[in-house]
PDB file of C-alpha atoms in Angstrom:
ATOM      1  CA  MET A   1      20.789   6.192   7.652  1.00 95.00           C
ATOM      2  CA  ARG A   2      17.191   7.070   6.734  1.00 92.00           C
ATOM      3  CA  ILE A   3      14.720   9.761   7.768  1.00 94.00           C
ATOM      4  CA  HIS A   4      12.233   7.998  10.030  1.00 96.00           C
ATOM      5  CA  LEU A   5      10.274  10.905  11.511  1.00 97.00           C
ATOM      6  CA  THR A   6       9.835  14.604  10.905  1.00 97.00           C
ATOM      7  CA  SER A   7       7.310  17.023  12.338  1.00 97.00           C
ATOM      8  CA  VAL A   8       5.239  20.126  11.857  1.00 98.00           C
ATOM      9  CA  PHE A   9       3.974  22.204  14.753  1.00 98.00           C
ATOM     10  CA  VAL A  10       0.178  22.446  14.801  1.00 98.00           C
ATOM     11  CA  ASP A  11      -2.208  24.640  16.778  1.00 95.00           C
ATOM     12  CA  ASP A  12      -4.820  21.903  17.206  1.00 96.00           C
ATOM     13  CA  GLN A  13      -3.921  18.234  16.808  1.00 98.00           C
ATOM     14  CA  GLU A  14      -7.465  17.058  16.042  1.00 97.00           C
ATOM     15  CA  LYS A  15      -7.971  19.755  13.397  1.00 98.00           C
ATOM     16  CA  ALA A  16      -4.561  18.919  11.938  1.00 98.00           C
ATOM     17  CA  LEU A  17      -5.391  15.207  11.839  1.00 98.00           C
ATOM     18  CA  ARG A  18      -8.581  15.936   9.890  1.00 98.00           C
ATOM     19  CA  PHE A  19      -6.753  18.200   7.415  1.00 98.00           C
ATOM     20  CA  TYR A  20      -3.780  15.902   6.866  1.00 98.00           C
ATOM     21  CA  THR A  21      -5.986  12.804   6.445  1.00 98.00           C
ATOM     22  CA  ASP A  22      -9.316  13.989   4.999  1.00 98.00           C
ATOM     23  CA  VAL A  23      -7.876  16.694   2.735  1.00 98.00           C
ATOM     24  CA  LEU A  24      -4.257  15.804   1.973  1.00 98.00           C
ATOM     25  CA  GLY A  25      -4.862  12.042   1.986  1.00 97.00           C
ATOM     26  CA  PHE A  26      -2.377  10.798   4.576  1.00 98.00           C
ATOM     27  CA  VAL A  27      -3.395   8.026   6.990  1.00 98.00           C
ATOM     28  CA  LYS A  28      -3.058   7.972  10.765  1.00 98.00           C
ATOM     29  CA  LYS A  29      -0.176   5.773  11.967  1.00 98.00           C
ATOM     30  CA  ASN A  30       0.144   6.483  15.709  1.00 98.00           C
ATOM     31  CA  ASP A  31      -2.179   8.126  18.200  1.00 98.00           C
ATOM     32  CA  VAL A  32      -0.830   7.789  21.726  1.00 98.00           C
ATOM     33  CA  PRO A  33      -2.165   9.964  24.572  1.00 97.00           C
ATOM     34  CA  MET A  34       0.563  11.963  26.301  1.00 95.00           C
ATOM     35  CA  GLY A  35      -1.111  14.048  28.972  1.00 93.00           C
ATOM     36  CA  ALA A  36      -3.050  16.880  27.346  1.00 93.00           C
ATOM     37  CA  ASP A  37      -1.441  16.143  23.970  1.00 96.00           C
ATOM     38  CA  ARG A  38      -0.846  13.088  21.777  1.00 97.00           C
ATOM     39  CA  TRP A  39       1.973  11.393  19.890  1.00 98.00           C
ATOM     40  CA  LEU A  40       0.091  11.714  16.617  1.00 98.00           C
ATOM     41  CA  THR A  41       1.683  10.687  13.333  1.00 98.00           C
ATOM     42  CA  VAL A  42       0.504  10.271   9.762  1.00 98.00           C
ATOM     43  CA  VAL A  43       2.070   8.483   6.788  1.00 98.00           C
ATOM     44  CA  SER A  44       1.525   8.201   3.079  1.00 98.00           C
ATOM     45  CA  PRO A  45      -0.956   5.448   2.196  1.00 97.00           C
ATOM     46  CA  GLU A  46       1.510   4.512  -0.553  1.00 96.00           C
ATOM     47  CA  ASP A  47       4.255   3.849   2.040  1.00 96.00           C
ATOM     48  CA  PRO A  48       2.653   2.952   5.404  1.00 96.00           C
ATOM     49  CA  ASP A  49       6.003   1.886   6.855  1.00 96.00           C
ATOM     50  CA  GLY A  50       7.814   4.945   5.509  1.00 96.00           C
ATOM     51  CA  THR A  51       8.612   8.342   6.976  1.00 97.00           C
ATOM     52  CA  GLU A  52       6.145   9.501   9.612  1.00 98.00           C
ATOM     53  CA  LEU A  53       4.983  13.092  10.015  1.00 98.00           C
ATOM     54  CA  LEU A  54       4.433  14.046  13.652  1.00 98.00           C
ATOM     55  CA  LEU A  55       1.616  16.544  14.154  1.00 98.00           C
ATOM     56  CA  GLU A  56       3.402  18.157  17.071  1.00 97.00           C
ATOM     57  CA  PRO A  57       1.656  20.481  19.543  1.00 97.00           C
ATOM     58  CA  SER A  58       2.803  24.091  19.215  1.00 96.00           C
ATOM     59  CA  GLY A  59       2.788  24.951  22.922  1.00 94.00           C
ATOM     60  CA  HIS A  60       6.493  25.714  23.332  1.00 95.00           C
ATOM     61  CA  PRO A  61       7.064  29.517  23.562  1.00 96.00           C
ATOM     62  CA  ALA A  62       9.579  29.490  20.689  1.00 97.00           C
ATOM     63  CA  VAL A  63       7.094  28.008  18.229  1.00 97.00           C
ATOM     64  CA  ARG A  64       4.791  31.000  17.724  1.00 94.00           C
ATOM     65  CA  PRO A  65       7.470  33.532  16.625  1.00 97.00           C
ATOM     66  CA  TYR A  66       9.287  30.871  14.575  1.00 97.00           C
ATOM     67  CA  ARG A  67       6.161  29.882  12.620  1.00 95.00           C
ATOM     68  CA  ALA A  68       4.999  33.490  12.257  1.00 95.00           C
ATOM     69  CA  ALA A  69       8.351  34.426  10.700  1.00 97.00           C
ATOM     70  CA  LEU A  70       8.219  31.473   8.287  1.00 97.00           C
ATOM     71  CA  VAL A  71       4.665  32.276   7.192  1.00 96.00           C
ATOM     72  CA  GLN A  72       5.412  36.010   6.864  1.00 96.00           C
ATOM     73  CA  ASP A  73       8.370  35.211   4.606  1.00 97.00           C
ATOM     74  CA  GLY A  74       6.415  32.579   2.649  1.00 97.00           C
ATOM     75  CA  ILE A  75       8.685  29.725   3.735  1.00 97.00           C
ATOM     76  CA  PRO A  76       7.078  26.272   3.838  1.00 98.00           C
ATOM     77  CA  ALA A  77       7.487  24.212   7.020  1.00 97.00           C
ATOM     78  CA  ALA A  78       7.515  20.995   4.975  1.00 97.00           C
ATOM     79  CA  ALA A  79       7.446  19.795   1.380  1.00 97.00           C
ATOM     80  CA  PHE A  80       5.514  16.815   0.019  1.00 97.00           C
ATOM     81  CA  ALA A  81       6.075  15.078  -3.305  1.00 97.00           C
ATOM     82  CA  VAL A  82       3.105  14.652  -5.649  1.00 97.00           C
ATOM     83  CA  ASP A  83       2.833  13.108  -9.095  1.00 96.00           C
ATOM     84  CA  ASP A  84       1.253  16.192 -10.682  1.00 97.00           C
ATOM     85  CA  VAL A  85       1.309  19.576  -8.920  1.00 98.00           C
ATOM     86  CA  ARG A  86      -1.319  21.126 -11.193  1.00 97.00           C
ATOM     87  CA  ALA A  87      -3.764  18.240 -10.721  1.00 98.00           C
ATOM     88  CA  GLU A  88      -3.230  18.248  -6.953  1.00 98.00           C
ATOM     89  CA  PHE A  89      -3.613  22.036  -6.878  1.00 98.00           C
ATOM     90  CA  ASP A  90      -6.958  21.728  -8.675  1.00 98.00           C
ATOM     91  CA  ARG A  91      -8.128  18.891  -6.402  1.00 98.00           C
ATOM     92  CA  LEU A  92      -7.164  20.690  -3.202  1.00 98.00           C
ATOM     93  CA  ARG A  93      -8.505  24.063  -4.327  1.00 98.00           C
ATOM     94  CA  GLY A  94     -11.793  22.283  -5.080  1.00 97.00           C
ATOM     95  CA  LEU A  95     -11.811  21.175  -1.430  1.00 97.00           C
ATOM     96  CA  GLY A  96     -11.405  24.777  -0.286  1.00 97.00           C
ATOM     97  CA  VAL A  97      -7.663  24.727   0.424  1.00 98.00           C
ATOM     98  CA  ARG A  98      -6.059  28.172   0.303  1.00 98.00           C
ATOM     99  CA  PHE A  99      -2.838  28.473  -1.657  1.00 98.00           C
ATOM    100  CA  THR A 100      -0.250  31.194  -1.132  1.00 98.00           C
ATOM    101  CA  GLN A 101       1.583  30.174  -4.309  1.00 98.00           C
ATOM    102  CA  GLU A 102      -0.119  28.736  -7.360  1.00 98.00           C
ATOM    103  CA  PRO A 103       1.773  26.142  -9.429  1.00 98.00           C
ATOM    104  CA  LEU A 104       5.086  27.583 -10.505  1.00 97.00           C
ATOM    105  CA  GLU A 105       7.545  25.945 -12.876  1.00 96.00           C
ATOM    106  CA  MET A 106      11.194  26.405 -11.946  1.00 93.00           C
ATOM    107  CA  GLY A 107      13.171  24.494 -14.522  1.00 94.00           C
ATOM    108  CA  PRO A 108      12.454  20.793 -14.059  1.00 95.00           C
ATOM    109  CA  VAL A 109      10.530  21.338 -10.793  1.00 97.00           C
ATOM    110  CA  THR A 110       6.942  22.534 -10.317  1.00 98.00           C
ATOM    111  CA  THR A 111       5.818  23.699  -6.872  1.00 98.00           C
ATOM    112  CA  ALA A 112       2.804  25.203  -5.139  1.00 98.00           C
ATOM    113  CA  VAL A 113       2.379  26.314  -1.520  1.00 98.00           C
ATOM    114  CA  LEU A 114      -0.735  25.829   0.606  1.00 98.00           C
ATOM    115  CA  ASP A 115      -1.944  26.865   4.046  1.00 98.00           C
ATOM    116  CA  ASP A 116      -2.525  23.790   6.234  1.00 97.00           C
ATOM    117  CA  THR A 117      -5.053  25.683   8.443  1.00 96.00           C
ATOM    118  CA  CYS A 118      -2.926  24.789  11.493  1.00 95.00           C
ATOM    119  CA  GLY A 119      -0.290  27.529  11.302  1.00 95.00           C
ATOM    120  CA  ASN A 120       1.977  26.271   8.509  1.00 97.00           C
ATOM    121  CA  LEU A 121       2.702  26.716   4.855  1.00 98.00           C
ATOM    122  CA  ILE A 122       3.248  23.408   3.054  1.00 98.00           C
ATOM    123  CA  GLN A 123       4.875  23.021  -0.352  1.00 98.00           C
ATOM    124  CA  ILE A 124       3.824  20.378  -2.848  1.00 98.00           C
ATOM    125  CA  ALA A 125       6.368  19.592  -5.524  1.00 98.00           C
ATOM    126  CA  HIS A 126       7.025  17.454  -8.567  1.00 95.00           C
ATOM    127  CA  GLY A 127      10.300  17.196 -10.381  1.00 86.00           C
ATOM    128  CA  GLU A 128      11.677  15.145 -13.212  1.00 68.00           C
TER     129      GLU A 128
END
């Protein structure tokens, strides 16, 4: 068994696509119209056949309070692995990304948490 697909709820799929590709560096995998929304996924350019991230519309009534509670408590909706958290923090901050947690070492793991501009907190992490 493998993880094939996971998702984050986004306020605006087009804005999310720009952030996740132009800023974070993912590449678009699927873009299928589905009425007013799209089946819109991105993948790592390092693993184009790997796990897909669905940029899922946040229209369901349960989404708003769920995401608001996560953000209020500082809980990331997803976590992405990077080779060097501090270098990625510097690169992303240089692009104007807002972080809610600067790089923090916790034993063998270093993490940072950013705002994806689409309603979510996202953790970047590196561990040995």
